[in-house]
CSV table of C-alpha atoms in Angstrom, one decimal:
chain,number,residue,atom,x,y,z
A,1,MET,CA,275.1,111.2,10.8
A,2,ASN,CA,278.3,109.4,9.7
A,3,SER,CA,279.0,107.6,13.0
A,4,VAL,CA,276.9,105.6,15.4
A,5,LEU,CA,277.2,108.1,18.1
A,6,SER,CA,276.2,111.1,16.0
A,7,ARG,CA,273.2,109.1,14.7
A,8,ALA,CA,272.2,108.2,18.3
A,9,ASN,CA,272.5,111.9,19.2
A,10,THR,CA,270.3,113.0,16.3
A,11,ILE,CA,267.7,110.4,17.0
A,12,PHE,CA,267.5,111.3,20.7
A,13,ALA,CA,267.3,115.0,19.9
A,14,PHE,CA,264.5,114.4,17.4
A,15,THR,CA,262.6,112.2,19.8
A,16,LEU,CA,262.8,114.9,22.5
A,17,SER,CA,261.5,117.5,20.1
A,18,VAL,CA,258.6,115.3,19.1
A,19,LEU,CA,257.9,114.7,22.8
A,20,ALA,CA,257.8,118.4,23.5
A,21,PHE,CA,255.3,118.8,20.6
A,22,LEU,CA,253.2,116.0,21.9
A,23,THR,CA,253.1,117.5,25.4
A,24,PHE,CA,252.1,120.8,24.1
A,25,SER,CA,249.4,119.2,22.0
A,26,CYS,CA,248.1,117.3,25.1
A,27,PHE,CA,247.8,120.7,26.8
A,28,MET,CA,246.0,122.2,23.8
A,29,THR,CA,243.4,119.4,23.9
A,30,THR,CA,242.4,120.5,27.4
A,31,ALA,CA,243.2,124.2,27.3
A,32,PHE,CA,239.6,125.3,26.7
A,33,ASN,CA,237.9,123.0,29.3
A,34,THR,CA,235.8,125.0,31.8
A,35,ASN,CA,236.6,122.5,34.6
A,36,ALA,CA,233.3,123.5,36.2
A,37,ALA,CA,231.1,121.4,38.4
A,38,ASN,CA,228.0,121.8,40.5
A,39,ILE,CA,228.6,121.6,44.2
A,40,THR,CA,226.5,121.8,47.3
A,41,VAL,CA,227.9,122.8,50.7
A,42,ARG,CA,225.7,122.4,53.8
A,43,THR,CA,226.6,123.4,57.3
A,44,SER,CA,225.2,122.8,60.8
A,45,ASP,CA,226.0,123.4,64.4
A,46,HIS,CA,227.2,127.0,64.1
A,47,ILE,CA,228.8,128.2,67.3
A,48,VAL,CA,231.2,130.9,68.1
A,49,LYS,CA,233.6,131.0,71.0
A,50,SER,CA,235.8,133.7,72.5
A,51,ALA,CA,239.3,132.3,72.2
A,52,PHE,CA,242.9,133.2,71.9
A,53,THR,CA,245.0,132.9,68.7
A,54,PRO,CA,248.3,131.0,68.8
A,55,TYR,CA,249.9,134.5,69.1
A,56,GLY,CA,248.0,135.3,72.3
A,57,ALA,CA,245.5,137.8,70.8
A,58,ARG,CA,241.9,137.5,71.8
A,59,ALA,CA,239.8,136.6,68.8
A,60,ASP,CA,236.4,135.1,68.0
A,61,ARG,CA,236.6,131.5,66.7
A,62,GLY,CA,233.9,129.9,64.7
A,63,PHE,CA,232.9,126.2,64.6
A,64,PHE,CA,230.5,124.3,62.4
A,65,SER,CA,230.1,121.0,60.7
A,66,LEU,CA,230.2,120.7,56.9
A,67,GLY,CA,228.4,118.5,54.4
A,68,LEU,CA,229.7,118.5,50.9
A,69,LYS,CA,228.3,117.1,47.6
A,70,ALA,CA,230.4,117.5,44.5
A,71,ASP,CA,230.6,115.4,41.4
A,72,LEU,CA,234.0,116.2,40.0
A,73,GLU,CA,234.4,113.1,37.8
A,74,GLN,CA,234.0,115.0,34.5
A,75,ILE,CA,236.9,117.3,35.3
A,76,PHE,CA,239.4,114.5,35.1
A,77,ASN,CA,241.0,113.9,31.7
A,78,TRP,CA,244.4,112.8,30.4
A,79,ASN,CA,246.0,116.1,31.4
A,80,VAL,CA,244.9,116.2,35.1
A,81,LYS,CA,247.2,114.8,37.8
A,82,GLN,CA,245.1,115.8,40.8
A,83,LEU,CA,242.5,118.3,42.1
A,84,PHE,CA,243.1,120.4,45.1
A,85,LEU,CA,239.8,121.4,46.7
A,86,TYR,CA,239.5,124.1,49.3
A,87,ILE,CA,236.7,125.8,51.1
A,88,THR,CA,237.1,129.5,52.0
A,89,ALA,CA,234.9,131.5,54.3
A,90,GLU,CA,234.6,135.1,53.2
A,91,TYR,CA,233.1,138.0,55.1
A,92,GLU,CA,233.4,141.7,55.7
A,93,SER,CA,234.3,143.2,59.0
A,94,GLU,CA,235.0,146.6,60.4
A,95,ASN,CA,238.8,146.1,60.2
A,96,ASN,CA,238.9,144.5,56.8
A,97,LYS,CA,236.9,144.9,53.6
A,98,LEU,CA,237.4,141.2,52.9
A,99,ASN,CA,238.4,138.4,55.2
A,100,GLN,CA,239.2,135.1,53.6
A,101,VAL,CA,239.9,132.0,55.7
A,102,VAL,CA,240.6,128.6,54.3
A,103,ILE,CA,238.8,126.2,56.6
A,104,TRP,CA,239.1,122.9,54.8
A,105,ASP,CA,241.0,121.3,51.9
A,106,LYS,CA,241.4,118.0,50.2
A,107,ILE,CA,243.6,116.5,47.4
A,108,ILE,CA,241.9,114.1,45.0
A,109,PRO,CA,244.6,112.2,43.0
A,110,ARG,CA,243.9,110.7,39.6
A,111,GLY,CA,242.0,107.4,40.0
A,112,ALA,CA,240.7,108.2,43.4
A,113,LYS,CA,236.9,108.5,44.1
A,114,SER,CA,235.9,111.9,42.8
A,115,ASN,CA,232.2,111.8,43.3
A,116,LEU,CA,232.2,113.3,46.7
A,117,ASP,CA,229.3,113.0,49.2
A,118,LEU,CA,230.6,113.9,52.6
A,119,LYS,CA,227.9,113.9,55.2
A,120,THR,CA,229.4,115.6,58.3
A,121,ILE,CA,233.0,116.7,58.4
A,122,LYS,CA,234.6,118.9,61.0
A,123,ILE,CA,236.3,122.0,59.6
A,124,LYS,CA,240.0,121.2,59.2
A,125,TYR,CA,241.7,124.5,60.1
A,126,PRO,CA,240.8,126.8,62.9
A,127,PHE,CA,238.4,129.6,61.8
A,128,PHE,CA,239.8,132.6,63.7
A,129,ASP,CA,238.4,136.0,63.2
A,130,ASP,CA,240.7,139.0,62.9
A,131,GLY,CA,239.3,140.6,66.0
A,132,GLN,CA,236.0,140.0,67.7
A,133,THR,CA,233.4,140.5,65.0
A,134,LEU,CA,232.3,136.9,64.3
A,135,LYS,CA,229.6,136.9,67.0
A,136,GLY,CA,226.3,137.6,65.4
A,137,LYS,CA,227.8,137.8,61.9
A,138,ASP,CA,225.2,136.7,59.4
A,139,ASN,CA,226.7,136.9,56.0
A,140,VAL,CA,229.7,134.6,56.0
A,141,THR,CA,230.0,133.1,52.5
A,142,LEU,CA,231.4,129.6,52.1
A,143,THR,CA,232.9,128.9,48.7
A,144,LEU,CA,234.4,125.6,47.3
A,145,SER,CA,237.2,126.3,44.9
A,146,TRP,CA,239.7,124.0,43.2
A,147,ASN,CA,243.0,124.0,41.4
A,148,VAL,CA,243.4,121.6,38.5
A,149,ILE,CA,247.0,120.4,38.6
A,150,PRO,CA,247.9,119.4,35.0
A,151,ASN,CA,250.6,117.3,33.4
A,152,ALA,CA,251.4,120.2,31.2
A,153,GLY,CA,250.0,123.7,30.9
A,154,LEU,CA,248.2,126.2,33.0
A,155,LEU,CA,247.1,125.8,36.6
A,156,PRO,CA,243.4,126.9,36.5
A,157,ARG,CA,241.7,128.0,39.7
A,158,ILE,CA,238.0,127.3,39.5
A,159,VAL,CA,235.3,128.7,41.9
A,160,GLY,CA,232.5,126.3,42.3
A,161,THR,CA,228.9,127.5,41.7
A,162,GLY,CA,226.6,127.2,44.7
A,163,ASN,CA,227.7,129.4,47.5
A,164,THR,CA,226.4,128.9,51.0
A,165,VAL,CA,225.8,131.9,53.3
A,166,ILE,CA,225.9,131.1,57.0
A,167,SER,CA,225.4,133.0,60.2
A,168,PHE,CA,226.8,132.8,63.7
A,169,PRO,CA,224.8,133.1,66.9
A,170,ASN,CA,224.6,136.2,69.0
A,171,GLU,CA,226.0,134.5,72.1
A,172,TYR,CA,229.4,133.0,72.8
A,173,THR,CA,229.4,129.3,73.6
A,174,ARG,CA,231.6,128.4,76.5
B,1,MET,CA,282.3,101.8,19.4
B,2,GLU,CA,283.2,103.0,16.0
B,3,LEU,CA,286.3,100.9,16.0
B,4,ILE,CA,284.3,97.8,16.6
B,5,LEU,CA,281.9,98.5,13.7
B,6,ARG,CA,284.6,99.7,11.4
B,7,PRO,CA,287.6,97.3,11.7
B,8,GLY,CA,289.9,99.2,9.5
B,9,SER,CA,287.7,99.3,6.4
B,10,SER,CA,285.6,102.1,5.2
B,11,SER,CA,283.0,99.7,3.8
B,12,MET,CA,281.5,99.4,7.4
B,13,VAL,CA,280.2,103.0,7.5
B,14,GLN,CA,277.0,104.3,6.1
B,15,ASP,CA,277.7,106.1,2.8
B,16,TYR,CA,276.2,109.4,2.0
B,17,HIS,CA,273.0,108.0,0.4
B,18,GLY,CA,272.7,105.6,3.3
B,19,GLN,CA,272.9,108.5,5.8
B,20,LYS,CA,270.1,110.3,4.1
B,21,LEU,CA,268.0,107.1,4.0
B,22,ALA,CA,268.7,106.5,7.7
B,23,GLU,CA,267.5,110.0,8.6
B,24,GLN,CA,264.3,109.6,6.6
B,25,ILE,CA,263.6,106.2,8.2
B,26,PHE,CA,264.1,107.3,11.8
B,27,GLN,CA,262.1,110.5,11.3
B,28,ALA,CA,259.2,108.5,9.7
B,29,VAL,CA,259.3,105.8,12.4
B,30,ILE,CA,259.3,108.3,15.3
B,31,VAL,CA,256.6,110.5,13.8
B,32,VAL,CA,254.3,107.5,13.1
B,33,PHE,CA,254.8,106.2,16.6
B,34,ALA,CA,254.1,109.6,18.0
B,35,ALA,CA,250.9,110.0,16.1
B,36,VAL,CA,249.7,106.5,17.1
B,37,GLY,CA,250.7,107.1,20.7
B,38,PHE,CA,248.9,110.4,20.8
B,39,VAL,CA,245.6,108.9,19.6
B,40,TRP,CA,246.0,105.9,21.9
B,41,GLY,CA,246.8,108.1,24.9
B,42,TYR,CA,243.9,110.3,24.2
B,43,TYR,CA,241.6,107.3,23.9
B,44,CYS,CA,242.6,105.7,27.1
B,45,GLU,CA,243.1,109.0,28.9
B,46,GLN,CA,246.7,108.2,29.9
B,47,PHE,CA,249.4,110.5,28.6
B,48,VAL,CA,252.0,108.2,29.9
B,49,GLN,CA,250.9,105.6,27.2
B,50,THR,CA,251.8,108.2,24.6
B,51,ILE,CA,255.3,108.6,26.1
B,52,TYR,CA,255.8,104.8,26.2
B,53,ILE,CA,254.8,104.4,22.6
B,54,LEU,CA,257.1,107.2,21.6
B,55,GLY,CA,259.9,105.4,23.5
B,56,ALA,CA,259.1,102.3,21.6
B,57,GLY,CA,259.5,104.3,18.3
B,58,PHE,CA,262.8,105.6,19.6
B,59,ALA,CA,264.1,102.1,20.3
B,60,LEU,CA,262.9,100.7,17.0
B,61,SER,CA,264.5,103.6,15.0
B,62,CYS,CA,267.7,103.0,17.0
B,63,VAL,CA,267.7,99.3,15.9
B,64,LEU,CA,266.9,100.2,12.3
B,65,THR,CA,269.3,103.1,11.7
B,66,LEU,CA,272.2,103.0,14.3
B,67,PRO,CA,274.2,100.0,12.8
B,68,PRO,CA,275.5,100.4,9.3
B,69,TRP,CA,273.1,97.7,7.9
B,70,PRO,CA,273.9,96.7,4.2
B,71,ILE,CA,270.9,98.8,3.0
B,72,TYR,CA,272.9,101.9,4.0
B,73,ARG,CA,276.0,100.8,2.1
B,74,ARG,CA,274.8,100.4,-1.4
B,75,ASN,CA,276.4,103.5,-2.8
B,76,PRO,CA,280.1,103.4,-1.6
B,77,VAL,CA,282.3,106.4,-2.3
B,78,SER,CA,284.6,105.6,-5.2
B,79,TRP,CA,288.0,106.9,-4.4
B,80,GLN,CA,290.7,107.8,-6.9
B,81,LYS,CA,293.4,105.3,-7.5
B,82,VAL,CA,296.5,105.6,-5.2
B,83,VAL,CA,299.1,107.7,-7.1
B,84,ASP,CA,302.5,105.9,-7.3
B,85,LYS,CA,305.2,107.8,-5.3
B,86,SER,CA,307.9,107.5,-7.9
B,87,GLU,CA,305.6,108.9,-10.6
B,88,MET,CA,304.8,111.9,-8.4
B,89,GLN,CA,308.5,112.6,-7.9
B,90,GLU,CA,309.0,112.5,-11.6
B,91,THR,CA,306.3,114.9,-12.4
B,92,THR,CA,307.5,117.4,-9.7
B,93,SER,CA,311.1,117.2,-10.9
B,94,ALA,CA,309.8,117.8,-14.5
B,95,LYS,CA,308.0,120.9,-13.4
B,96,LYS,CA,311.1,122.2,-11.6
B,97,SER,CA,313.2,121.8,-14.7
B,98,LYS,CA,310.6,123.7,-16.8
B,99,ARG,CA,310.6,126.6,-14.3
B,100,LYS,CA,314.4,126.8,-14.5
B,101,GLU,CA,314.2,126.9,-18.3
B,102,ARG,CA,311.7,129.8,-18.1
B,103,SER,CA,313.8,131.8,-15.7
B,104,LYS,CA,316.7,131.5,-18.1
């Protein structure tokens, strides 16, 4: 503290300690948020095709259109940078107890429109089955989940309430 | 930098009381700015505002406490008078002669 440089060093170190405390406090103000929201997922035009995966294996491939309603505005607060939304299709098959396929995702940055009302969107990623069991499958569950990306703190993964169970027709579409 | 602020004279540094006062001042300034910034950032839901206000507190405390302002120089250290060299020699020689006497 006797010279200018040592005072500058002390002030800077003290400021950084205070900043660390503030950042942790910011996390604590949002640590107990549920980050929950009600969502509605609708689908239409379910078809299933017999196709080949990029690796040359024959596999069933599902197609459908999505509609999505989700009001995520109340999730945003001063400790949220962005939301990462994704829709997974989950079902059971003979080979696997649980298949999980991510078929669509979206990033909502801070300040962007977060009250979503998407009428008809195509699924974003190919929905390949592991094998040929998708034809006639009648309990494929679609779930919308999201990660809350914070400025500081934990990275919560939230599963939206309001699952949609869809089925695929018994015939392949050519 | 020190040389510029202290051109050969010890009266241009903060004395010990001044250093204590400087530390108290910058801690108070930064903590107050941090508290205000936290409330304001929470209110307008922008954590970056909190960081900006803390930065303003850092800048203000630098201006207030980095230079040796007169307020930090009110209790200068009082040094002993410079001892005359010839006197010192006399005293040492006197001691030496005493020792010689004792050894005899």
